mmCIF file with all atom_site columns, C-alpha atoms in Angstrom:
data_model
loop_
_atom_site.group_PDB
_atom_site.id
_atom_site.type_symbol
_atom_site.label_atom_id
_atom_site.label_alt_id
_atom_site.label_comp_id
_atom_site.label_asym_id
_atom_site.label_entity_id
_atom_site.label_seq_id
_atom_site.pdbx_PDB_ins_code
_atom_site.Cartn_x
_atom_site.Cartn_y
_atom_site.Cartn_z
_atom_site.occupancy
_atom_site.B_iso_or_equiv
_atom_site.pdbx_formal_charge
_atom_site.auth_seq_id
_atom_site.auth_comp_id
_atom_site.auth_asym_id
_atom_site.auth_atom_id
_atom_site.pdbx_PDB_model_num
ATOM 1   C CA . MET A 1 1   ? -9.016  9.017   21.048 1.00 54.00 ? 1   MET A CA 1
ATOM 2   C CA . ASP A 1 2   ? -11.156 12.131  20.693 1.00 62.00 ? 2   ASP A CA 1
ATOM 3   C CA . TYR A 1 3   ? -14.108 13.160  23.528 1.00 63.00 ? 3   TYR A CA 1
ATOM 4   C CA . VAL A 1 4   ? -17.105 11.295  21.486 1.00 61.00 ? 4   VAL A CA 1
ATOM 5   C CA . ASP A 1 5   ? -14.664 8.113   21.521 1.00 66.00 ? 5   ASP A CA 1
ATOM 6   C CA . ARG A 1 6   ? -14.003 8.044   24.942 1.00 68.00 ? 6   ARG A CA 1
ATOM 7   C CA . VAL A 1 7   ? -17.672 8.847   25.824 1.00 65.00 ? 7   VAL A CA 1
ATOM 8   C CA . VAL A 1 8   ? -19.147 6.059   23.481 1.00 68.00 ? 8   VAL A CA 1
ATOM 9   C CA . GLU A 1 9   ? -16.077 3.790   25.102 1.00 72.00 ? 9   GLU A CA 1
ATOM 10  C CA . SER A 1 10  ? -17.198 4.373   28.729 1.00 69.00 ? 10  SER A CA 1
ATOM 11  C CA . LYS A 1 11  ? -21.024 4.273   28.077 1.00 68.00 ? 11  LYS A CA 1
ATOM 12  C CA . LEU A 1 12  ? -20.325 0.608   26.455 1.00 70.00 ? 12  LEU A CA 1
ATOM 13  C CA . ARG A 1 13  ? -17.771 -0.653  29.356 1.00 71.00 ? 13  ARG A CA 1
ATOM 14  C CA . LEU A 1 14  ? -20.618 0.579   31.410 1.00 68.00 ? 14  LEU A CA 1
ATOM 15  C CA . VAL A 1 15  ? -23.078 -1.876  29.556 1.00 68.00 ? 15  VAL A CA 1
ATOM 16  C CA . THR A 1 16  ? -20.683 -4.407  29.915 1.00 68.00 ? 16  THR A CA 1
ATOM 17  C CA . LEU A 1 17  ? -20.336 -4.480  33.394 1.00 65.00 ? 17  LEU A CA 1
ATOM 18  C CA . LEU A 1 18  ? -24.267 -4.083  34.442 1.00 64.00 ? 18  LEU A CA 1
ATOM 19  C CA . LEU A 1 19  ? -24.878 -6.988  31.970 1.00 63.00 ? 19  LEU A CA 1
ATOM 20  C CA . LEU A 1 20  ? -22.484 -9.111  33.443 1.00 60.00 ? 20  LEU A CA 1
ATOM 21  C CA . LEU A 1 21  ? -23.508 -8.081  37.210 1.00 59.00 ? 21  LEU A CA 1
ATOM 22  C CA . PHE A 1 22  ? -27.328 -8.439  36.314 1.00 58.00 ? 22  PHE A CA 1
ATOM 23  C CA . SER A 1 23  ? -26.259 -12.192 34.877 1.00 55.00 ? 23  SER A CA 1
ATOM 24  C CA . LEU A 1 24  ? -24.621 -12.795 37.835 1.00 55.00 ? 24  LEU A CA 1
ATOM 25  C CA . SER A 1 25  ? -27.885 -12.681 40.037 1.00 54.00 ? 25  SER A CA 1
ATOM 26  C CA . VAL A 1 26  ? -30.599 -14.207 37.205 1.00 52.00 ? 26  VAL A CA 1
ATOM 27  C CA . THR A 1 27  ? -31.469 -17.720 36.885 1.00 53.00 ? 27  THR A CA 1
ATOM 28  C CA . ALA A 1 28  ? -31.606 -17.668 33.249 1.00 59.00 ? 28  ALA A CA 1
ATOM 29  C CA . ASP A 1 29  ? -30.001 -18.975 29.911 1.00 83.00 ? 29  ASP A CA 1
ATOM 30  C CA . THR A 1 30  ? -26.792 -16.796 30.657 1.00 87.00 ? 30  THR A CA 1
ATOM 31  C CA . THR A 1 31  ? -23.480 -17.985 29.289 1.00 90.00 ? 31  THR A CA 1
ATOM 32  C CA . LEU A 1 32  ? -20.005 -16.082 29.688 1.00 91.00 ? 32  LEU A CA 1
ATOM 33  C CA . ARG A 1 33  ? -18.041 -16.737 26.764 1.00 92.00 ? 33  ARG A CA 1
ATOM 34  C CA . LEU A 1 34  ? -13.727 -15.871 26.780 1.00 92.00 ? 34  LEU A CA 1
ATOM 35  C CA . GLY A 1 35  ? -11.202 -16.437 24.269 1.00 86.00 ? 35  GLY A CA 1
ATOM 36  C CA . GLY A 1 36  ? -10.825 -15.945 20.796 1.00 83.00 ? 36  GLY A CA 1
ATOM 37  C CA . ILE A 1 37  ? -7.623  -17.833 19.478 1.00 88.00 ? 37  ILE A CA 1
ATOM 38  C CA . SER A 1 38  ? -7.969  -17.186 15.301 1.00 90.00 ? 38  SER A CA 1
ATOM 39  C CA . THR A 1 39  ? -6.306  -17.753 12.470 1.00 87.00 ? 39  THR A CA 1
ATOM 40  C CA . HIS A 1 40  ? -7.277  -15.471 8.936  1.00 83.00 ? 40  HIS A CA 1
ATOM 41  C CA . PHE A 1 41  ? -7.604  -17.168 5.749  1.00 79.00 ? 41  PHE A CA 1
ATOM 42  C CA . SER A 1 42  ? -8.078  -13.866 3.515  1.00 68.00 ? 42  SER A CA 1
ATOM 43  C CA . SER A 1 43  ? -4.679  -12.186 3.520  1.00 66.00 ? 43  SER A CA 1
ATOM 44  C CA . ASN A 1 44  ? -0.916  -12.350 4.049  1.00 67.00 ? 44  ASN A CA 1
ATOM 45  C CA . LYS A 1 45  ? -0.841  -9.319  6.297  1.00 73.00 ? 45  LYS A CA 1
ATOM 46  C CA . GLU A 1 46  ? -0.112  -9.808  10.069 1.00 80.00 ? 46  GLU A CA 1
ATOM 47  C CA . PHE A 1 47  ? -3.618  -10.017 12.528 1.00 83.00 ? 47  PHE A CA 1
ATOM 48  C CA . ASN A 1 48  ? -4.052  -10.230 15.942 1.00 83.00 ? 48  ASN A CA 1
ATOM 49  C CA . SER A 1 49  ? -4.654  -13.930 16.669 1.00 85.00 ? 49  SER A CA 1
ATOM 50  C CA . PHE A 1 50  ? -5.899  -13.517 20.280 1.00 85.00 ? 50  PHE A CA 1
ATOM 51  C CA . HIS A 1 51  ? -9.017  -11.513 21.001 1.00 89.00 ? 51  HIS A CA 1
ATOM 52  C CA . ARG A 1 52  ? -8.901  -11.527 24.907 1.00 91.00 ? 52  ARG A CA 1
ATOM 53  C CA . ALA A 1 53  ? -12.712 -11.557 24.171 1.00 92.00 ? 53  ALA A CA 1
ATOM 54  C CA . PHE A 1 54  ? -15.058 -10.922 27.170 1.00 92.00 ? 54  PHE A CA 1
ATOM 55  C CA . ILE A 1 55  ? -18.739 -11.708 26.150 1.00 94.00 ? 55  ILE A CA 1
ATOM 56  C CA . VAL A 1 56  ? -22.049 -11.762 28.049 1.00 93.00 ? 56  VAL A CA 1
ATOM 57  C CA . GLU A 1 57  ? -24.724 -13.788 26.652 1.00 92.00 ? 57  GLU A CA 1
ATOM 58  C CA . HIS A 1 58  ? -27.957 -13.633 28.100 1.00 91.00 ? 58  HIS A CA 1
ATOM 59  C CA . ASN A 1 59  ? -31.742 -14.577 26.868 1.00 90.00 ? 59  ASN A CA 1
ATOM 60  C CA . SER A 1 60  ? -30.190 -14.916 23.678 1.00 91.00 ? 60  SER A CA 1
ATOM 61  C CA . TYR A 1 61  ? -28.725 -11.334 23.417 1.00 94.00 ? 61  TYR A CA 1
ATOM 62  C CA . VAL A 1 62  ? -24.898 -10.708 23.755 1.00 95.00 ? 62  VAL A CA 1
ATOM 63  C CA . ALA A 1 63  ? -22.640 -7.639  24.735 1.00 95.00 ? 63  ALA A CA 1
ATOM 64  C CA . GLY A 1 64  ? -19.076 -7.686  25.134 1.00 94.00 ? 64  GLY A CA 1
ATOM 65  C CA . TYR A 1 65  ? -15.741 -6.831  24.580 1.00 94.00 ? 65  TYR A CA 1
ATOM 66  C CA . PHE A 1 66  ? -12.419 -8.167  22.175 1.00 93.00 ? 66  PHE A CA 1
ATOM 67  C CA . TYR A 1 67  ? -9.521  -7.057  20.924 1.00 90.00 ? 67  TYR A CA 1
ATOM 68  C CA . ASN A 1 68  ? -9.989  -7.190  16.935 1.00 87.00 ? 68  ASN A CA 1
ATOM 69  C CA . SER A 1 69  ? -7.811  -8.560  14.510 1.00 83.00 ? 69  SER A CA 1
ATOM 70  C CA . PHE A 1 70  ? -6.710  -4.802  13.370 1.00 80.00 ? 70  PHE A CA 1
ATOM 71  C CA . PHE A 1 71  ? -5.497  -4.382  16.952 1.00 84.00 ? 71  PHE A CA 1
ATOM 72  C CA . ASP A 1 72  ? -8.264  -2.181  18.201 1.00 85.00 ? 72  ASP A CA 1
ATOM 73  C CA . ASP A 1 73  ? -10.280 -2.731  21.467 1.00 89.00 ? 73  ASP A CA 1
ATOM 74  C CA . THR A 1 74  ? -13.947 -2.810  20.032 1.00 91.00 ? 74  THR A CA 1
ATOM 75  C CA . PHE A 1 75  ? -17.471 -3.657  21.918 1.00 94.00 ? 75  PHE A CA 1
ATOM 76  C CA . ILE A 1 76  ? -20.426 -5.770  20.353 1.00 95.00 ? 76  ILE A CA 1
ATOM 77  C CA . VAL A 1 77  ? -23.815 -5.936  20.920 1.00 95.00 ? 77  VAL A CA 1
ATOM 78  C CA . GLY A 1 78  ? -26.293 -8.678  19.182 1.00 95.00 ? 78  GLY A CA 1
ATOM 79  C CA . LYS A 1 79  ? -29.007 -11.118 19.389 1.00 95.00 ? 79  LYS A CA 1
ATOM 80  C CA . GLN A 1 80  ? -28.467 -14.861 18.647 1.00 94.00 ? 80  GLN A CA 1
ATOM 81  C CA . PHE A 1 81  ? -30.418 -17.631 16.561 1.00 95.00 ? 81  PHE A CA 1
ATOM 82  C CA . LYS A 1 82  ? -30.021 -20.929 16.946 1.00 93.00 ? 82  LYS A CA 1
ATOM 83  C CA . ILE A 1 83  ? -30.202 -22.149 13.683 1.00 93.00 ? 83  ILE A CA 1
ATOM 84  C CA . ARG A 1 84  ? -29.801 -26.063 14.208 1.00 90.00 ? 84  ARG A CA 1
ATOM 85  C CA . SER A 1 85  ? -29.782 -28.062 17.594 1.00 88.00 ? 85  SER A CA 1
ATOM 86  C CA . GLY A 1 86  ? -28.754 -31.295 18.482 1.00 87.00 ? 86  GLY A CA 1
ATOM 87  C CA . LYS A 1 87  ? -27.629 -33.625 21.139 1.00 87.00 ? 87  LYS A CA 1
ATOM 88  C CA . GLY A 1 88  ? -23.987 -32.793 20.981 1.00 87.00 ? 88  GLY A CA 1
ATOM 89  C CA . GLY A 1 89  ? -24.858 -29.157 20.437 1.00 91.00 ? 89  GLY A CA 1
ATOM 90  C CA . ASP A 1 90  ? -25.948 -26.080 18.503 1.00 92.00 ? 90  ASP A CA 1
ATOM 91  C CA . ILE A 1 91  ? -25.347 -23.966 15.871 1.00 94.00 ? 91  ILE A CA 1
ATOM 92  C CA . LEU A 1 92  ? -25.867 -20.200 15.997 1.00 94.00 ? 92  LEU A CA 1
ATOM 93  C CA . ILE A 1 93  ? -26.106 -17.118 14.004 1.00 95.00 ? 93  ILE A CA 1
ATOM 94  C CA . THR A 1 94  ? -25.661 -13.557 15.700 1.00 95.00 ? 94  THR A CA 1
ATOM 95  C CA . PRO A 1 95  ? -26.850 -10.595 13.762 1.00 96.00 ? 95  PRO A CA 1
ATOM 96  C CA . ALA A 1 96  ? -24.555 -7.917  15.784 1.00 95.00 ? 96  ALA A CA 1
ATOM 97  C CA . VAL A 1 97  ? -23.041 -4.531  15.800 1.00 94.00 ? 97  VAL A CA 1
ATOM 98  C CA . THR A 1 98  ? -19.464 -3.461  16.536 1.00 92.00 ? 98  THR A CA 1
ATOM 99  C CA . TYR A 1 99  ? -17.693 -0.697  17.380 1.00 90.00 ? 99  TYR A CA 1
ATOM 100 C CA . GLY A 1 100 ? -14.145 0.087   17.662 1.00 86.00 ? 100 GLY A CA 1
ATOM 101 C CA . TYR A 1 101 ? -12.750 -0.474  14.272 1.00 82.00 ? 101 TYR A CA 1
ATOM 102 C CA . ARG A 1 102 ? -10.802 2.274   12.902 1.00 75.00 ? 102 ARG A CA 1
ATOM 103 C CA . GLU A 1 103 ? -12.237 4.763   9.913  1.00 63.00 ? 103 GLU A CA 1
ATOM 104 C CA . SER A 1 104 ? -8.528  4.194   8.233  1.00 54.00 ? 104 SER A CA 1
ATOM 105 C CA . GLY A 1 105 ? -8.908  0.328   8.102  1.00 58.00 ? 105 GLY A CA 1
ATOM 106 C CA . GLY A 1 106 ? -12.637 0.227   7.285  1.00 62.00 ? 106 GLY A CA 1
ATOM 107 C CA . CYS A 1 107 ? -14.876 -2.095  8.968  1.00 71.00 ? 107 CYS A CA 1
ATOM 108 C CA . TYR A 1 108 ? -13.481 -5.343  7.951  1.00 61.00 ? 108 TYR A CA 1
ATOM 109 C CA . LYS A 1 109 ? -10.703 -4.705  5.080  1.00 61.00 ? 109 LYS A CA 1
ATOM 110 C CA . TYR A 1 110 ? -6.681  -4.735  5.905  1.00 55.00 ? 110 TYR A CA 1
ATOM 111 C CA . GLN A 1 111 ? -5.416  -1.072  5.062  1.00 55.00 ? 111 GLN A CA 1
ATOM 112 C CA . GLU A 1 112 ? -2.185  0.562   6.586  1.00 57.00 ? 112 GLU A CA 1
ATOM 113 C CA . ARG A 1 113 ? -3.569  1.268   10.142 1.00 56.00 ? 113 ARG A CA 1
ATOM 114 C CA . ASP A 1 114 ? -3.847  5.082   11.532 1.00 59.00 ? 114 ASP A CA 1
ATOM 115 C CA . ASP A 1 115 ? -3.687  5.080   15.322 1.00 60.00 ? 115 ASP A CA 1
ATOM 116 C CA . TYR A 1 116 ? -5.152  8.633   15.066 1.00 60.00 ? 116 TYR A CA 1
ATOM 117 C CA . SER A 1 117 ? -8.627  7.687   12.868 1.00 67.00 ? 117 SER A CA 1
ATOM 118 C CA . ALA A 1 118 ? -11.707 7.958   14.387 1.00 75.00 ? 118 ALA A CA 1
ATOM 119 C CA . ARG A 1 119 ? -13.530 4.795   15.697 1.00 79.00 ? 119 ARG A CA 1
ATOM 120 C CA . ARG A 1 120 ? -16.464 3.356   13.489 1.00 83.00 ? 120 ARG A CA 1
ATOM 121 C CA . TYR A 1 121 ? -20.097 1.423   14.092 1.00 87.00 ? 121 TYR A CA 1
ATOM 122 C CA . CYS A 1 122 ? -19.178 -1.877  11.824 1.00 88.00 ? 122 CYS A CA 1
ATOM 123 C CA . PRO A 1 123 ? -21.944 -4.363  11.309 1.00 91.00 ? 123 PRO A CA 1
ATOM 124 C CA . ALA A 1 124 ? -21.063 -8.233  11.706 1.00 91.00 ? 124 ALA A CA 1
ATOM 125 C CA . ILE A 1 125 ? -23.180 -11.833 11.347 1.00 93.00 ? 125 ILE A CA 1
ATOM 126 C CA . LEU A 1 126 ? -20.972 -14.517 13.157 1.00 93.00 ? 126 LEU A CA 1
ATOM 127 C CA . VAL A 1 127 ? -21.855 -18.126 12.950 1.00 95.00 ? 127 VAL A CA 1
ATOM 128 C CA . GLU A 1 128 ? -20.890 -20.258 15.492 1.00 94.00 ? 128 GLU A CA 1
ATOM 129 C CA . ALA A 1 129 ? -21.075 -24.354 16.501 1.00 94.00 ? 129 ALA A CA 1
ATOM 130 C CA . ARG A 1 130 ? -20.652 -24.935 20.044 1.00 92.00 ? 130 ARG A CA 1
ATOM 131 C CA . THR A 1 131 ? -20.973 -28.296 22.346 1.00 91.00 ? 131 THR A CA 1
ATOM 132 C CA . ASN A 1 132 ? -23.523 -28.688 25.174 1.00 85.00 ? 132 ASN A CA 1
ATOM 133 C CA . LEU A 1 133 ? -21.123 -29.873 27.531 1.00 85.00 ? 133 LEU A CA 1
ATOM 134 C CA . SER A 1 134 ? -20.741 -27.146 30.712 1.00 82.00 ? 134 SER A CA 1
ATOM 135 C CA . LEU A 1 135 ? -17.797 -25.797 29.225 1.00 86.00 ? 135 LEU A CA 1
ATOM 136 C CA . LYS A 1 136 ? -19.012 -24.776 25.942 1.00 88.00 ? 136 LYS A CA 1
ATOM 137 C CA . PRO A 1 137 ? -16.412 -24.857 23.252 1.00 91.00 ? 137 PRO A CA 1
ATOM 138 C CA . GLY A 1 138 ? -16.525 -23.200 20.220 1.00 92.00 ? 138 GLY A CA 1
ATOM 139 C CA . ILE A 1 139 ? -15.637 -22.386 16.769 1.00 93.00 ? 139 ILE A CA 1
ATOM 140 C CA . LEU A 1 140 ? -16.825 -19.460 15.372 1.00 91.00 ? 140 LEU A CA 1
ATOM 141 C CA . THR A 1 141 ? -16.608 -17.633 12.229 1.00 89.00 ? 141 THR A CA 1
ATOM 142 C CA . GLY A 1 142 ? -17.233 -14.112 10.593 1.00 82.00 ? 142 GLY A CA 1
ATOM 143 C CA . GLY A 1 143 ? -16.350 -14.493 7.207  1.00 73.00 ? 143 GLY A CA 1
ATOM 144 C CA . SER A 1 144 ? -11.974 -14.347 6.681  1.00 80.00 ? 144 SER A CA 1
ATOM 145 C CA . PHE A 1 145 ? -11.754 -16.251 10.107 1.00 86.00 ? 145 PHE A CA 1
ATOM 146 C CA . ILE A 1 146 ? -11.917 -18.554 12.599 1.00 90.00 ? 146 ILE A CA 1
ATOM 147 C CA . ALA A 1 147 ? -11.760 -18.716 16.218 1.00 92.00 ? 147 ALA A CA 1
ATOM 148 C CA . ILE A 1 148 ? -11.875 -21.192 18.948 1.00 93.00 ? 148 ILE A CA 1
ATOM 149 C CA . THR A 1 149 ? -13.826 -19.799 22.456 1.00 92.00 ? 149 THR A CA 1
ATOM 150 C CA . LEU A 1 150 ? -15.278 -21.340 25.258 1.00 92.00 ? 150 LEU A CA 1
ATOM 151 C CA . GLY A 1 151 ? -18.178 -20.593 27.392 1.00 92.00 ? 151 GLY A CA 1
ATOM 152 C CA . TYR A 1 152 ? -19.439 -21.320 30.480 1.00 90.00 ? 152 TYR A CA 1
ATOM 153 C CA . ASP A 1 153 ? -23.024 -21.128 31.631 1.00 86.00 ? 153 ASP A CA 1
ATOM 154 C CA . LEU A 1 154 ? -23.673 -18.918 35.025 1.00 82.00 ? 154 LEU A CA 1
#
C-alpha cells in the first residue's frame, strides 16, 4: 500500500468513525447496518461471501466499510432514495462511490488478483428491499450478487 492509499484510507476511516459517533448523539433517522452474507451468480470464480459490512445510514446518507467480493477492504459513501414504501417495508436505491477495489481487477470484473496494484474509486448502484421491523433484515443487490443485511435503528 503506497502513501496516498494509506492517507485516503485513514481519512475514510475517520469519516466513518465520526459519522458513527455523530449518529449516536443525534435523534434523527439513523440506522446501523451490518452483515453482508452474499452469493454471486455471474461466474464460477471464487468470491468472498462474508463482507463484514459496517454501514451508518443517517438522514438518507450512507457511509461505511465492507470487505468486498475480491477480498479487499472497501469504503463506501452514497445517498439513499426510497423508490417504494409500504406497510411491510421499503425498496431503496443507493447511488454510491466506493474506494478499495484494485486496479488489477477493474471495478467489478474478475481478473487475476494483484495485491500490489493501486486501489481505485468505483461507482456503485445498490438496490435493497428491507422490512420495517425493529431489526431490519434486508436483501441487497448490485448486479452480479445478492446479499443479506441486518439493520438496527439507533
